[in-house]
PDB file of C-alpha atoms in Angstrom:
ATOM      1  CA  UNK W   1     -76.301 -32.421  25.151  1.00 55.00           C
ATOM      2  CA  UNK W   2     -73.867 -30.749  22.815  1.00 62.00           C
ATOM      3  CA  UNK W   3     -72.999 -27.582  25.351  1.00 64.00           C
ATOM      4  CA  UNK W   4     -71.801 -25.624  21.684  1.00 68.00           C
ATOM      5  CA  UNK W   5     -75.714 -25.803  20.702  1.00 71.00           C
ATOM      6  CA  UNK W   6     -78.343 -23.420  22.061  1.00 68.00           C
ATOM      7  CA  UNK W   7     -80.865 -27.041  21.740  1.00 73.00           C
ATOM      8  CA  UNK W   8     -77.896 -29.315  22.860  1.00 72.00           C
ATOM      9  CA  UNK W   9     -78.458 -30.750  19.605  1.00 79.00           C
ATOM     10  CA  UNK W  10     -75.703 -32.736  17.258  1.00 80.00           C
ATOM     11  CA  UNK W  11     -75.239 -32.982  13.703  1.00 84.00           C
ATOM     12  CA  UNK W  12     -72.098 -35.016  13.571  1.00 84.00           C
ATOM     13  CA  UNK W  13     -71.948 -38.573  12.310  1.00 81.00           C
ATOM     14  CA  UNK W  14     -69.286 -40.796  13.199  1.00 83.00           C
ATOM     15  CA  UNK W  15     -68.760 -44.962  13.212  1.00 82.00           C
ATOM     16  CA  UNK W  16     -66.290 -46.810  15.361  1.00 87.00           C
ATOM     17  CA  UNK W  17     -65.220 -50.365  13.993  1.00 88.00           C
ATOM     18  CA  UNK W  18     -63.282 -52.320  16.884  1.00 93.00           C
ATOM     19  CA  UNK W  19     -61.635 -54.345  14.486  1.00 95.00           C
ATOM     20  CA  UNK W  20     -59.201 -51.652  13.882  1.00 96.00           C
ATOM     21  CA  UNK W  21     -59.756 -49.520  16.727  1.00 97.00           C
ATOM     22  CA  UNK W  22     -61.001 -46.331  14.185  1.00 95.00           C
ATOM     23  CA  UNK W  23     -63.627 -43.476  14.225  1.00 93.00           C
ATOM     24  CA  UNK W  24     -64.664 -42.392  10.575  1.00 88.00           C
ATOM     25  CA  UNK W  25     -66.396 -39.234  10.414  1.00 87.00           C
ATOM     26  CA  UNK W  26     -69.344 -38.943   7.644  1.00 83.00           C
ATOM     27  CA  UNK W  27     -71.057 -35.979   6.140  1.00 83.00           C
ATOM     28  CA  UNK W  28     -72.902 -34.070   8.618  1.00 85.00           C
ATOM     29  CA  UNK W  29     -76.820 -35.341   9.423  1.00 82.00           C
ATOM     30  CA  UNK W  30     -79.313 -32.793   7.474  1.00 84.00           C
ATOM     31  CA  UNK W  31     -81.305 -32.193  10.436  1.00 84.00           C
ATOM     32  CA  UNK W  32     -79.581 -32.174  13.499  1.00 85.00           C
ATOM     33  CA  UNK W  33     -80.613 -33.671  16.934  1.00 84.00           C
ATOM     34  CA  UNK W  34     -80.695 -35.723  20.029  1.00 81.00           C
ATOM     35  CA  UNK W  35     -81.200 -39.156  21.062  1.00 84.00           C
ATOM     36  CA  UNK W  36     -81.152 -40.821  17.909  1.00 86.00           C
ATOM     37  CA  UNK W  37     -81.374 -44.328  16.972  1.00 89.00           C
ATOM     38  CA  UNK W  38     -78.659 -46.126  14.498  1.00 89.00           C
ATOM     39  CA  UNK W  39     -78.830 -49.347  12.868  1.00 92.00           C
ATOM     40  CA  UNK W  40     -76.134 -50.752  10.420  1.00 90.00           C
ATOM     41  CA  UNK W  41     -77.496 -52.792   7.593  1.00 93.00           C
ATOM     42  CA  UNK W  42     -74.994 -54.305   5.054  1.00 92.00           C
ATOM     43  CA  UNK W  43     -72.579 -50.920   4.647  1.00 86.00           C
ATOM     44  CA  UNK W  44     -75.327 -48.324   5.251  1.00 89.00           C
ATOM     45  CA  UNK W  45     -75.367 -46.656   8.791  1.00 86.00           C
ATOM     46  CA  UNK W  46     -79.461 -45.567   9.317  1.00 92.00           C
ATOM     47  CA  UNK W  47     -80.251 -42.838  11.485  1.00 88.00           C
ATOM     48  CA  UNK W  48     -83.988 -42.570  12.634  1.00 90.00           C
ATOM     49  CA  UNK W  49     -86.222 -40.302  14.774  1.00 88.00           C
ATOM     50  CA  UNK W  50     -84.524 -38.421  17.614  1.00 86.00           C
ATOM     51  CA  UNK W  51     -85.576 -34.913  18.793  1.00 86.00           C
ATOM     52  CA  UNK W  52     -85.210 -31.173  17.642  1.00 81.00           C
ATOM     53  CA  UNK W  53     -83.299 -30.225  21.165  1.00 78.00           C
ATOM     54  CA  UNK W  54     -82.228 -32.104  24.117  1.00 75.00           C
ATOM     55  CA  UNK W  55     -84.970 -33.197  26.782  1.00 75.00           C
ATOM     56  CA  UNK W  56     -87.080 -35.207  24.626  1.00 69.00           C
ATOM     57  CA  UNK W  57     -90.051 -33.418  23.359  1.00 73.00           C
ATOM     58  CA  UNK W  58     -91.124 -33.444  20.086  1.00 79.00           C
ATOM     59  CA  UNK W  59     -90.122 -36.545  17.710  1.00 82.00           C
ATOM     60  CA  UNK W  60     -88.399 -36.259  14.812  1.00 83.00           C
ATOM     61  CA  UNK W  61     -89.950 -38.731  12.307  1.00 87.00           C
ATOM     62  CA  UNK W  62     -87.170 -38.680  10.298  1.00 88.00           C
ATOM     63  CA  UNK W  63     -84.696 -41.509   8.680  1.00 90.00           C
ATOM     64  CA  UNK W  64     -81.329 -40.681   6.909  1.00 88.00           C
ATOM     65  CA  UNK W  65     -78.694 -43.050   5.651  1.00 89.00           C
ATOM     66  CA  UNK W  66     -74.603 -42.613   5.229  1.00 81.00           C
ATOM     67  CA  UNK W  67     -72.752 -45.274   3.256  1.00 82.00           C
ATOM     68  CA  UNK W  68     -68.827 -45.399   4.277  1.00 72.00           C
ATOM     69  CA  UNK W  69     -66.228 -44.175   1.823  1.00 67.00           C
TER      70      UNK W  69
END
């Protein structure tokens, strides 16, 4: 868990692409959390469910989207 959170929770959102060997960061995830999942589809990066503090209880039935810049 993120040791800088009282919940070990994160609210940073970042994509590596191997092609060039880069991490983009993205705006900040609305609600942080922990153990999320993270699908790509086209140029969108989903982020769905997860949980309000690290451990696992209580799902987060939640989905947000970034597009890159």
């Amino acid at each position: 868990g993120n040791k800088a959170s009282p919940l070990g929770i994160y609210n940073e959102v970042e994509a590596y692409n191997p092609a060039k060997n880069v991490w983009t960061s993205f705006e900040p995830m609305t609600h942080p959390r922990h153990s999320v999942s993270v699908a790509t589809v086209g140029s969108r990066i989903y982020l769905s469910g997860g949980v309000p503090h690290a451990g696992g209880a209580g799902v987060i039935s939640l989905l947000e989207a970034f597009e890159p810049r």
